[in-house]
Coordinates of C-alpha atoms in Angstrom, one line a residue:
Chain A
M1 CA 0.0 0.0 0.0
T2 CA 1.7 3.2 -1.1
A3 CA 1.3 6.2 1.0
Q4 CA -0.5 9.2 -0.3
T5 CA 1.8 12.2 -0.6
A6 CA 0.7 15.7 0.3
P7 CA -0.4 18.0 -2.5
L8 CA 2.5 20.2 -3.8
T9 CA 0.6 23.4 -3.7
D10 CA 0.2 23.6 0.1
V11 CA 3.6 23.8 1.7
T12 CA 2.8 25.1 5.2
P13 CA 3.5 22.1 7.4
A14 CA 0.6 20.9 9.5
I15 CA 2.8 20.6 12.5
D16 CA 6.3 22.1 12.9
I17 CA 8.2 21.4 16.0
T18 CA 11.7 22.7 16.6
G19 CA 13.9 22.2 19.6
L20 CA 11.1 21.1 21.9
S21 CA 12.1 20.4 25.5
K22 CA 9.8 19.8 28.4
W23 CA 10.4 19.2 32.1
F24 CA 8.1 17.8 34.8
G25 CA 9.8 19.5 37.7
D26 CA 13.4 18.5 37.5
F27 CA 12.8 15.5 35.2
Q28 CA 13.3 16.3 31.5
V29 CA 10.7 14.3 29.6
L30 CA 11.3 15.7 26.1
R31 CA 14.8 16.5 24.9
D32 CA 15.2 18.9 22.0
I33 CA 12.6 17.3 19.7
S34 CA 12.4 18.5 16.1
L35 CA 9.7 17.2 13.8
T36 CA 7.8 18.4 10.8
V37 CA 4.5 16.9 9.7
R38 CA 3.3 17.8 6.2
K39 CA -0.4 18.1 5.4
G40 CA -1.9 14.7 4.7
E41 CA 1.0 12.8 6.3
R42 CA 0.5 9.9 8.6
I43 CA 3.1 9.5 11.3
V44 CA 3.3 6.7 13.8
V45 CA 5.2 7.3 17.0
C46 CA 6.3 4.3 19.0
G47 CA 8.6 3.6 21.9
P48 CA 8.9 2.1 25.3
S49 CA 6.7 3.5 28.1
G50 CA 8.2 6.7 29.6
S51 CA 9.8 7.7 26.3
G52 CA 7.7 10.9 26.2
K53 CA 5.7 10.0 23.1
S54 CA 2.3 10.7 24.8
T55 CA 3.7 13.9 26.3
L56 CA 4.9 15.0 22.8
I57 CA 1.5 14.7 21.2
R58 CA -0.2 16.2 24.3
C59 CA 2.0 19.3 23.8
I60 CA 0.7 19.7 20.3
N61 CA -2.8 20.7 21.6
R62 CA -1.5 22.3 24.7
L63 CA -2.8 19.7 27.1
E64 CA 0.8 20.0 28.3
N65 CA 2.9 23.1 28.0
H66 CA 6.5 23.2 27.0
Q67 CA 9.4 25.2 28.5
R68 CA 11.7 25.4 25.5
G69 CA 11.4 25.2 21.7
R70 CA 8.6 26.1 19.3
I71 CA 5.4 24.3 18.2
V72 CA 3.6 25.7 15.2
V73 CA 0.4 24.2 14.1
N74 CA -1.0 25.3 10.7
G75 CA 1.0 28.4 11.0
V76 CA -0.1 29.3 14.5
E77 CA 2.5 29.2 17.2
L78 CA 1.6 27.6 20.5
S79 CA 2.3 29.8 23.5
D80 CA 0.5 30.9 26.6
D81 CA -1.6 33.1 24.4
L82 CA -5.1 31.8 24.9
K83 CA -6.4 32.8 21.5
N84 CA -3.6 30.8 19.8
I85 CA -4.4 27.8 22.0
D86 CA -8.1 28.0 21.1
Q87 CA -7.2 28.4 17.5
V88 CA -5.0 25.3 17.5
R89 CA -7.5 23.3 19.5
S90 CA -10.2 24.0 17.0
E91 CA -8.1 22.5 14.2
V92 CA -6.6 19.6 16.1
G93 CA -8.7 16.6 17.1
M94 CA -7.6 14.2 19.8
V95 CA -8.5 10.6 20.6
F96 CA -7.6 9.3 24.0
Q97 CA -6.5 5.9 25.2
H98 CA -9.4 5.8 27.7
F99 CA -11.9 7.3 25.2
N100 CA -13.0 10.1 27.7
L101 CA -16.6 10.2 26.4
F102 CA -19.0 12.2 28.5
P103 CA -21.0 9.6 30.4
H104 CA -23.9 11.8 31.2
L105 CA -24.6 12.6 27.5
T106 CA -25.9 10.3 24.7
V107 CA -23.6 9.4 21.9
L108 CA -25.2 12.0 19.7
D109 CA -25.0 14.7 22.3
N110 CA -21.3 13.8 22.9
C111 CA -20.7 14.6 19.2
T112 CA -22.9 17.7 19.0
L113 CA -21.7 19.4 22.2
A114 CA -18.6 21.1 20.8
P115 CA -20.0 22.1 17.4
I116 CA -23.0 23.7 19.2
W117 CA -21.1 25.4 22.0
V118 CA -17.8 26.2 20.3
R119 CA -18.7 26.6 16.7
K120 CA -22.1 28.0 17.6
Q121 CA -23.9 25.8 15.2
A122 CA -27.7 25.2 15.4
R123 CA -28.7 22.0 16.9
A124 CA -30.3 20.6 13.8
A125 CA -27.2 21.2 11.7
A126 CA -24.9 19.8 14.4
E127 CA -27.0 16.7 14.7
A128 CA -27.0 16.2 10.9
T129 CA -23.2 16.4 10.8
A130 CA -22.9 14.2 13.8
M131 CA -25.1 11.5 12.3
R132 CA -22.9 11.6 9.1
Y133 CA -19.7 11.0 11.0
L134 CA -21.4 8.4 13.2
E135 CA -22.4 6.6 10.0
R136 CA -18.8 6.8 8.7
V137 CA -17.5 5.1 11.8
R138 CA -20.5 2.7 11.5
I139 CA -22.1 3.4 14.9
A140 CA -25.1 5.5 13.9
D141 CA -27.6 3.0 15.3
Q142 CA -26.2 3.6 18.8
A143 CA -26.8 7.4 18.6
R144 CA -29.3 7.5 21.4
K145 CA -27.4 5.3 23.7
Y146 CA -25.2 6.3 26.6
P147 CA -21.4 5.6 26.5
G148 CA -21.8 3.3 29.5
Q149 CA -24.0 1.0 27.4
L150 CA -21.4 0.5 24.7
S151 CA -18.4 -1.7 24.4
G152 CA -14.8 -0.3 24.4
G153 CA -14.4 -0.6 20.7
Q154 CA -17.8 1.2 20.1
Q155 CA -16.9 3.9 22.6
Q156 CA -13.6 4.6 20.8
R157 CA -15.3 4.8 17.5
V158 CA -17.7 7.3 19.0
A159 CA -14.7 9.2 20.3
I160 CA -13.2 9.3 16.8
A161 CA -16.5 10.6 15.4
R162 CA -16.7 13.2 18.2
A163 CA -13.3 14.5 17.3
L164 CA -14.2 14.5 13.6
C165 CA -17.4 16.6 14.1
M166 CA -15.2 19.6 14.8
T167 CA -13.7 19.1 11.3
P168 CA -10.1 19.2 12.4
S169 CA -7.3 19.3 9.9
V170 CA -5.0 17.2 12.2
M171 CA -5.9 14.2 14.3
L172 CA -3.9 13.1 17.2
F173 CA -4.2 9.6 18.6
D174 CA -2.8 8.7 22.0
E175 CA -2.6 4.9 22.1
P176 CA -6.2 4.5 20.9
T177 CA -6.3 0.8 21.1
S178 CA -4.2 0.1 24.1
A179 CA -7.2 -0.1 26.5
L180 CA -9.3 -2.4 24.2
D181 CA -9.8 -6.1 24.3
P182 CA -8.0 -7.7 21.4
E183 CA -11.1 -8.5 19.4
M184 CA -12.1 -4.8 19.4
V185 CA -8.8 -3.5 18.2
K186 CA -9.5 -4.3 14.6
E187 CA -12.7 -2.3 14.4
V188 CA -10.9 0.8 15.7
L189 CA -7.9 0.4 13.5
D190 CA -10.1 -0.1 10.4
T191 CA -11.7 3.2 11.2
M192 CA -8.4 4.9 11.5
I193 CA -7.2 3.4 8.3
M194 CA -10.3 4.7 6.6
L195 CA -9.5 8.2 7.9
A196 CA -6.0 7.9 6.6
R197 CA -7.1 6.9 3.2
E198 CA -9.2 10.0 3.0
G199 CA -6.2 12.2 3.5
M200 CA -6.4 13.2 7.1
T201 CA -3.1 14.4 8.7
M202 CA -2.6 11.9 11.5
L203 CA -0.1 11.7 14.3
C204 CA -0.6 8.4 16.1
V205 CA 1.1 7.0 19.2
T206 CA 0.5 3.3 19.0
H207 CA 2.0 -0.2 19.4
E208 CA 0.0 -1.6 16.5
M209 CA 2.8 -2.2 14.0
G210 CA 0.5 -3.7 11.5
F211 CA -1.3 -0.4 11.3
A212 CA 2.0 1.4 10.9
R213 CA 3.0 -0.8 8.0
A214 CA -0.4 -0.4 6.3
V215 CA -0.9 3.3 6.6
A216 CA 2.1 5.3 7.9
D217 CA 4.3 7.6 5.8
R218 CA 6.9 7.7 8.5
V219 CA 7.5 5.7 11.7
I220 CA 9.3 7.5 14.6
F221 CA 10.9 5.7 17.4
M222 CA 11.3 7.6 20.7
D223 CA 13.3 6.6 23.7
R224 CA 14.0 8.6 26.9
G225 CA 12.6 11.8 25.5
E226 CA 14.5 11.8 22.2
I227 CA 13.7 10.8 18.6
V228 CA 16.1 8.0 18.1
E229 CA 15.1 6.9 14.6
E230 CA 12.7 8.1 11.9
N231 CA 12.1 6.3 8.6
S232 CA 9.5 5.0 6.2
P233 CA 7.7 1.9 7.6
D234 CA 9.4 -0.6 5.4
A235 CA 12.9 0.7 6.1
F236 CA 12.0 1.1 9.8
F237 CA 10.8 -2.5 10.3
D238 CA 13.1 -4.3 7.9
S239 CA 16.3 -2.5 8.5
P240 CA 16.4 -0.5 11.8
Q241 CA 19.5 1.5 12.0
N242 CA 19.8 2.1 15.8
E243 CA 20.6 -0.5 18.4
R244 CA 17.9 0.8 20.7
T245 CA 15.3 0.5 17.9
R246 CA 16.3 -3.0 17.1
Q247 CA 16.0 -3.9 20.8
F248 CA 12.5 -2.3 21.0
L249 CA 11.3 -4.0 17.8
S250 CA 12.5 -7.4 19.0
Q251 CA 10.6 -7.0 22.2
I252 CA 7.3 -6.1 20.6
L253 CA 7.4 -8.1 17.4
D254 CA 8.6 -11.4 18.8
R255 CA 5.8 -12.1 21.2
Chain B
M1 CA -30.6 -20.0 49.3
S2 CA -31.5 -21.3 45.9
Q3 CA -32.6 -18.7 43.4
G4 CA -36.2 -18.5 42.3
H5 CA -37.7 -20.3 45.2
A6 CA -39.9 -18.4 47.7
V7 CA -38.5 -18.7 51.2
S8 CA -40.9 -20.1 53.7
P9 CA -41.6 -17.9 56.8
F10 CA -40.2 -20.5 59.1
A11 CA -37.0 -20.9 57.1
W12 CA -36.6 -17.1 57.1
M13 CA -37.1 -16.9 60.8
R14 CA -34.7 -19.7 61.5
V15 CA -31.9 -18.1 59.5
N16 CA -32.5 -14.5 60.5
L17 CA -33.8 -14.6 64.0
F18 CA -32.9 -17.9 65.6
S19 CA -29.6 -18.8 63.9
T20 CA -27.7 -19.3 67.1
P21 CA -28.9 -19.8 70.7
V22 CA -27.7 -16.4 71.6
N23 CA -29.6 -14.8 68.7
G24 CA -32.6 -16.9 69.6
A25 CA -32.6 -15.6 73.1
L26 CA -32.1 -12.0 72.0
T27 CA -35.0 -12.4 69.6
L28 CA -37.3 -13.6 72.3
L29 CA -36.2 -10.8 74.6
I30 CA -36.8 -8.2 72.0
L31 CA -40.2 -9.7 71.2
A32 CA -41.1 -9.6 74.9
L33 CA -40.0 -5.9 75.1
L34 CA -42.0 -5.0 72.0
A35 CA -45.0 -6.9 73.3
W36 CA -44.9 -4.7 76.4
L37 CA -44.0 -1.5 74.7
V38 CA -46.1 -1.4 71.6
P39 CA -49.5 -1.6 73.3
K40 CA -48.5 0.9 75.9
A41 CA -47.1 3.4 73.4
G42 CA -49.8 2.7 70.9
G43 CA -52.3 3.3 73.6
W44 CA -50.9 6.6 74.7
L45 CA -50.1 7.8 71.2
I46 CA -53.2 6.6 69.4
W47 CA -56.1 4.8 70.8
D48 CA -56.5 6.5 74.2
A49 CA -55.4 9.9 72.9
V50 CA -57.6 12.9 72.5
W51 CA -57.8 13.9 68.8
G52 CA -59.6 16.8 67.1
P53 CA -60.6 20.2 68.3
K54 CA -61.5 19.3 71.9
P55 CA -61.1 21.7 74.9
A56 CA -58.3 21.3 77.4
S57 CA -60.7 19.8 79.9
A58 CA -61.1 16.7 77.7
C59 CA -57.4 16.3 77.8
D60 CA -57.2 16.8 81.6
A61 CA -59.7 14.0 82.0
I62 CA -57.4 11.4 80.4
R63 CA -54.1 12.9 81.6
G64 CA -51.4 10.3 81.9
E65 CA -53.3 7.6 79.9
G66 CA -53.5 9.3 76.5
A67 CA -51.8 11.9 74.5
C68 CA -53.5 15.3 74.0
W69 CA -53.4 15.9 70.3
A70 CA -56.1 18.5 70.7
V71 CA -53.3 20.9 71.6
V72 CA -52.2 20.8 68.0
W73 CA -55.7 21.7 66.7
D74 CA -55.9 24.5 69.2
K75 CA -52.5 26.0 68.5
I76 CA -52.0 25.1 64.9
R77 CA -52.4 28.6 63.6
F78 CA -49.8 30.0 65.9
M79 CA -47.5 27.1 65.1
L80 CA -47.9 27.7 61.4
F81 CA -47.9 31.5 61.3
G82 CA -46.5 32.8 64.6
V83 CA -47.7 36.3 65.4
Y84 CA -48.8 37.0 61.9
P85 CA -52.1 39.0 62.0
F86 CA -54.9 36.6 62.4
E87 CA -57.1 38.0 59.6
E88 CA -54.3 38.0 57.1
Q89 CA -53.0 34.5 57.8
W90 CA -54.6 33.2 54.6
R91 CA -52.0 35.1 52.8
A92 CA -49.2 33.3 54.6
A93 CA -50.9 30.0 53.9
I94 CA -51.0 30.7 50.2
A95 CA -47.4 31.9 50.2
A96 CA -46.3 28.7 51.9
A97 CA -48.3 26.6 49.5
L98 CA -46.8 28.6 46.6
L99 CA -43.3 28.0 47.7
T100 CA -44.0 24.3 48.3
S101 CA -45.4 23.9 44.8
L102 CA -42.4 25.7 43.3
L103 CA -40.2 23.1 45.1
V104 CA -42.4 20.3 43.8
I105 CA -42.3 21.3 40.2
S106 CA -38.6 22.1 40.3
A107 CA -38.1 18.5 41.4
I108 CA -39.8 17.1 38.2
R109 CA -37.3 16.6 35.4
S110 CA -39.6 17.8 32.6
F111 CA -39.6 21.3 34.1
W112 CA -35.8 21.6 33.9
R113 CA -35.9 24.3 31.2
K114 CA -34.9 28.0 31.2
R115 CA -38.6 28.7 31.9
L116 CA -38.1 27.4 35.4
I117 CA -36.0 30.5 36.4
A118 CA -38.8 32.8 35.2
I119 CA -41.4 30.7 37.1
W120 CA -39.3 30.9 40.3
A121 CA -38.8 34.7 39.9
V122 CA -42.6 35.2 39.6
G123 CA -43.2 32.8 42.4
I124 CA -40.8 34.6 44.7
V125 CA -42.2 38.0 44.0
L126 CA -45.7 36.7 44.5
S127 CA -44.9 35.0 47.8
F128 CA -43.1 38.1 49.2
W129 CA -46.0 40.3 48.1
L130 CA -48.4 37.9 49.9
M131 CA -46.3 37.8 53.0
G132 CA -45.3 41.5 53.2
G133 CA -48.3 43.2 51.7
G134 CA -48.5 46.5 49.9
F135 CA -50.1 47.1 46.5
G136 CA -53.6 46.3 47.7
L137 CA -52.8 44.1 50.7
T138 CA -52.4 45.3 54.2
P139 CA -48.6 45.6 54.9
V140 CA -47.3 43.1 57.4
P141 CA -43.7 43.9 58.6
A142 CA -41.3 41.0 58.6
E143 CA -41.1 41.1 62.4
R144 CA -44.7 39.7 62.5
W145 CA -43.8 36.8 60.1
G146 CA -43.5 33.5 62.0
G147 CA -44.0 29.8 62.3
L148 CA -43.6 27.2 59.6
S149 CA -43.8 29.8 56.8
V150 CA -40.6 31.4 58.2
T151 CA -38.8 28.1 58.5
L152 CA -39.7 27.3 54.9
I153 CA -38.6 30.7 53.7
L154 CA -35.3 30.5 55.6
A155 CA -34.6 27.0 54.4
I156 CA -35.7 27.4 50.7
F157 CA -34.0 30.7 50.1
G158 CA -31.0 29.7 52.2
I159 CA -30.4 26.6 50.0
G160 CA -31.4 28.4 46.8
F161 CA -28.9 31.2 47.1
A162 CA -26.2 29.2 48.9
F163 CA -26.0 26.6 46.1
P164 CA -24.6 28.8 43.4
L165 CA -22.3 30.5 45.9
G166 CA -21.1 27.2 47.2
V167 CA -20.4 26.0 43.6
L168 CA -18.4 29.1 42.9
L169 CA -16.4 28.7 46.1
A170 CA -15.6 25.1 45.2
L171 CA -14.4 26.2 41.8
G172 CA -12.5 29.0 43.3
R173 CA -10.8 26.8 45.7
R174 CA -9.5 24.7 42.8
S175 CA -8.6 27.7 40.7
R176 CA -5.0 28.2 39.6
L177 CA -5.3 32.0 40.2
P178 CA -3.8 32.5 43.7
V179 CA -6.0 35.4 44.8
I180 CA -9.2 33.6 44.0
R181 CA -8.0 30.4 45.6
A182 CA -6.9 32.3 48.8
V183 CA -10.2 34.1 49.1
S184 CA -12.2 30.9 48.7
V185 CA -10.1 29.0 51.2
L186 CA -10.3 31.8 53.8
Y187 CA -14.0 32.1 53.4
I188 CA -14.7 28.3 53.7
E189 CA -12.3 27.7 56.6
I190 CA -13.5 30.7 58.6
V191 CA -17.2 30.1 58.1
R192 CA -16.9 26.3 58.7
G193 CA -15.0 26.9 61.9
V194 CA -17.7 28.8 63.7
P195 CA -21.1 27.7 64.9
L196 CA -24.2 28.9 63.1
I197 CA -25.3 30.6 66.2
T198 CA -22.3 32.9 66.2
V199 CA -22.8 33.6 62.5
L200 CA -26.4 34.6 63.3
F201 CA -25.3 36.8 66.1
M202 CA -22.6 38.4 63.9
A203 CA -25.2 39.0 61.1
S204 CA -27.6 40.5 63.6
I205 CA -25.1 42.9 65.1
M206 CA -22.8 43.7 62.2
F207 CA -25.4 44.6 59.8
A208 CA -26.3 47.4 62.0
L209 CA -22.7 48.5 62.3
F210 CA -21.9 48.4 58.6
M211 CA -25.1 49.8 57.1
P212 CA -25.3 53.5 56.4
E213 CA -27.2 55.7 58.8
G214 CA -30.9 55.3 58.6
L215 CA -30.9 52.1 56.5
R216 CA -32.5 49.4 58.8
V217 CA -32.2 45.9 57.6
E218 CA -34.9 43.5 58.7
Q219 CA -33.9 41.0 61.3
L220 CA -35.3 38.2 59.1
L221 CA -33.1 39.4 56.2
R222 CA -30.1 39.3 58.4
A223 CA -30.9 35.8 59.5
Q224 CA -31.4 34.8 55.8
V225 CA -28.1 36.2 54.7
A226 CA -26.3 34.5 57.6
I227 CA -27.8 31.2 56.8
I228 CA -26.9 31.6 53.1
L229 CA -23.3 32.4 53.9
F230 CA -23.1 29.5 56.3
I231 CA -24.5 26.8 54.0
A232 CA -22.4 28.0 51.1
A233 CA -19.2 27.1 53.0
Y234 CA -20.3 23.5 53.6
L235 CA -21.7 23.1 50.2
A236 CA -18.4 24.3 48.7
E237 CA -16.6 21.4 50.3
A238 CA -19.2 18.8 49.3
V239 CA -19.1 20.0 45.7
R240 CA -15.3 20.1 45.7
G241 CA -15.3 16.4 46.7
G242 CA -17.4 15.8 43.6
L243 CA -15.1 17.9 41.4
Q244 CA -12.1 15.9 42.5
A245 CA -13.8 12.7 41.7
V246 CA -14.5 13.6 38.1
P247 CA -11.7 11.8 36.1
R248 CA -9.0 14.0 34.7
G249 CA -9.7 12.7 31.2
Q250 CA -13.1 14.5 31.2
Y251 CA -11.4 17.8 31.7
E252 CA -8.9 16.9 29.0
A253 CA -11.4 15.8 26.5
A254 CA -13.4 19.0 26.9
E255 CA -10.2 21.0 26.6
A256 CA -9.2 19.1 23.4
L257 CA -12.5 19.9 21.9
G258 CA -11.9 23.6 22.5
L259 CA -14.5 24.2 25.3
S260 CA -13.8 27.2 27.5
Y261 CA -13.4 26.9 31.2
W262 CA -16.9 27.9 32.1
R263 CA -18.4 25.7 29.3
T264 CA -16.3 22.7 30.5
M265 CA -17.5 23.3 34.1
G266 CA -21.1 23.9 33.2
L267 CA -21.7 21.2 30.6
I268 CA -19.2 18.4 31.5
V269 CA -17.7 18.6 34.9
L270 CA -20.4 20.0 37.2
P271 CA -23.1 17.7 36.0
Q272 CA -20.9 14.8 36.9
A273 CA -19.5 16.3 40.1
L274 CA -22.9 17.3 41.5
K275 CA -24.3 13.8 40.8
I276 CA -21.4 12.3 42.8
S277 CA -22.0 14.9 45.6
I278 CA -25.7 14.3 45.9
P279 CA -25.5 12.4 49.3
P280 CA -23.3 15.0 51.1
I281 CA -25.3 17.9 49.5
V282 CA -28.7 16.5 50.6
N283 CA -27.1 15.8 54.0
I284 CA -26.3 19.5 54.3
F285 CA -29.8 20.5 53.2
I286 CA -31.4 18.3 55.8
S287 CA -29.2 19.7 58.5
V288 CA -29.8 23.2 57.5
F289 CA -33.5 22.8 57.5
K290 CA -33.4 21.8 61.1
D291 CA -30.7 24.4 62.0
T292 CA -33.1 27.2 61.0
S293 CA -34.5 26.7 64.5
L294 CA -31.5 28.6 65.8
V295 CA -32.9 31.9 64.6
V296 CA -34.8 32.1 67.8
I297 CA -31.6 33.4 69.2
I298 CA -32.0 36.7 67.3
G299 CA -35.7 36.9 68.0
I300 CA -37.3 35.4 65.0
Y301 CA -40.3 33.1 65.3
D302 CA -39.5 30.0 63.4
F303 CA -41.6 26.9 63.5
A304 CA -39.8 25.3 66.5
Y305 CA -40.0 28.5 68.6
A306 CA -43.6 29.1 67.6
V307 CA -44.5 25.6 68.8
K308 CA -42.7 26.2 72.1
K309 CA -44.3 29.6 72.6
S310 CA -47.7 28.4 71.7
V311 CA -48.0 26.1 74.8
E312 CA -45.8 28.1 77.1
T313 CA -48.0 31.1 77.2
D314 CA -51.3 29.3 77.7
I315 CA -51.9 28.0 81.2
S316 CA -54.6 25.5 80.2
W317 CA -52.4 23.9 77.6
K318 CA -49.1 24.3 79.2
K319 CA -48.8 20.8 80.5
Y320 CA -49.2 19.3 77.0
F321 CA -45.9 20.6 75.7
I322 CA -44.7 17.0 75.0
E323 CA -47.4 16.5 72.5
A324 CA -46.7 19.8 70.9
F325 CA -43.0 19.0 70.6
L326 CA -43.8 15.5 69.2
F327 CA -45.9 17.2 66.6
S328 CA -43.0 19.5 65.6
I329 CA -40.7 16.5 65.4
V330 CA -43.1 14.8 63.0
V331 CA -43.3 17.9 60.8
Y332 CA -39.6 18.3 60.6
W333 CA -39.2 14.6 59.9
I334 CA -41.7 14.7 57.1
Y335 CA -39.8 17.5 55.3
C336 CA -36.4 15.8 55.9
Y337 CA -37.6 12.4 54.8
A338 CA -39.1 13.9 51.7
M339 CA -35.7 15.4 50.9
S340 CA -34.0 12.1 51.5
R341 CA -36.4 10.2 49.3
Y342 CA -36.0 12.8 46.6
S343 CA -32.3 12.5 46.7
Q344 CA -32.6 8.8 46.2
W345 CA -34.8 9.4 43.2
L346 CA -32.3 11.9 41.8
E347 CA -29.5 9.4 42.1
R348 CA -31.5 6.7 40.3
E349 CA -32.4 9.2 37.6
F350 CA -28.8 10.1 36.9
A351 CA -27.6 6.6 37.0
R352 CA -29.6 5.8 33.9
G353 CA -26.6 6.1 31.6
E354 CA -24.5 3.6 33.5
R355 CA -26.6 0.5 33.1
R356 CA -25.5 -1.8 30.3

């Protein structure tokens, strides 16, 4: 499966990170990270736990702040400026490991909440959009149910639809299948592959190497806060350059 | 116990009452106690008692053998309305009924729309007009208001105004802005650290000190403000417990979707936090409802004081103060139990989304 390349006319990178460093107290969790994500690119970030990969993508929509370096999303620099943060968040969608659906709202209300209150859309329009995306992730029949009545895989698909309802240009995935039972992983990955094929810019932290091979333009390996290796999926899996990469791959692929 | 089979009464008794010799002996002892107590109590309370609007002499005749509930009939108007002018008491009755109905419809889910605020506004204005007078009704100053209507007013408005204040304080205590957090903490810890009686005293005295010359504030209003400020501190902590229990992921998901702080709180976090906090919040409401009886200390005729006064000042009924107090206990209990049942209903309502 060949990766779709970004159109040549649009050269502003979707995400441009330079020299990013972050500390939690005295502990440096991100060390001088530089990364550019072009529009329409699909990036998979993998690495051992504690490597900073989740922290990295959480910095991109300012769920975590950074102390040094620059993050620019679609031309908007992330800083303490609230307007910039709001701007970035409206263009970046996020899917969490533990879904984080709103339990007191129905599936449909989960999806229409942000369009109604942030984009100020009318309820009818928001519901129409929501039903469209719920159909795309093949869960439209559960629209009136509450999250607590759905399985993990269904909840995660709703979470994807909820993020899509804000029509983001970039989607961040923080280990979206790690909390799922194995039989539900496929339905979520299939949904993500469908998104990728439609040209969505995606930055995905995951251990699902099959997904990486199928869809990623680049695979990035992080360890102890640094980007250790970065390559196309075939090169990454078939001929890893760095010793740490080889070690990591042997651990997760030979199970 | 096997499922699906009805348990015979003997089997049930054997397991629950006579499982061991000690349990069996205790059971018999308690049954004997009840066999002696229930007819005696039942007799005094119910069958041998004097019911209805009978004169005190009827009660004197059966003194010691039966309760004198006639005292309730005789003193009921005082207990309900205090020293409110006799001819105008119908107004206080309507006001109390109005406030009670407002509470009842607020409890019904289908009324939870923006309209409800308007309905409350109209209801409040109407009940104050009825109680206070003016515009066609004889004015009745707040000093004359008393009895159950005062207890209801203090409790309802106390809870009503303290609730938003308590929520704001809880949010303020968790704020990242140091000034807001400091103010919230100071308020909560100071008010929680003193008894309600002292807060009432302070309100009674300090209002006079701080108000400009000539502006007299009603004693009842001072008590109301004191109660509001007091409840708010306790509510703040109950709500804060709920806020802490809402998973961090909820805040993050709302943030990631671009919701502002107040939208996140109002739409996502508070609905979940308040649901978690229903038990401690209702606990506070029930306590406060009974604590309104402390306003006697600043000279206000609440229900408990009115009951006490009603028998104290009347020589012929004075010896039946026990029955009067029992009546007031029953009334308080009815309101508190109603609140408790309602809270259980609320919890079941909100748990709807959790069942698979």
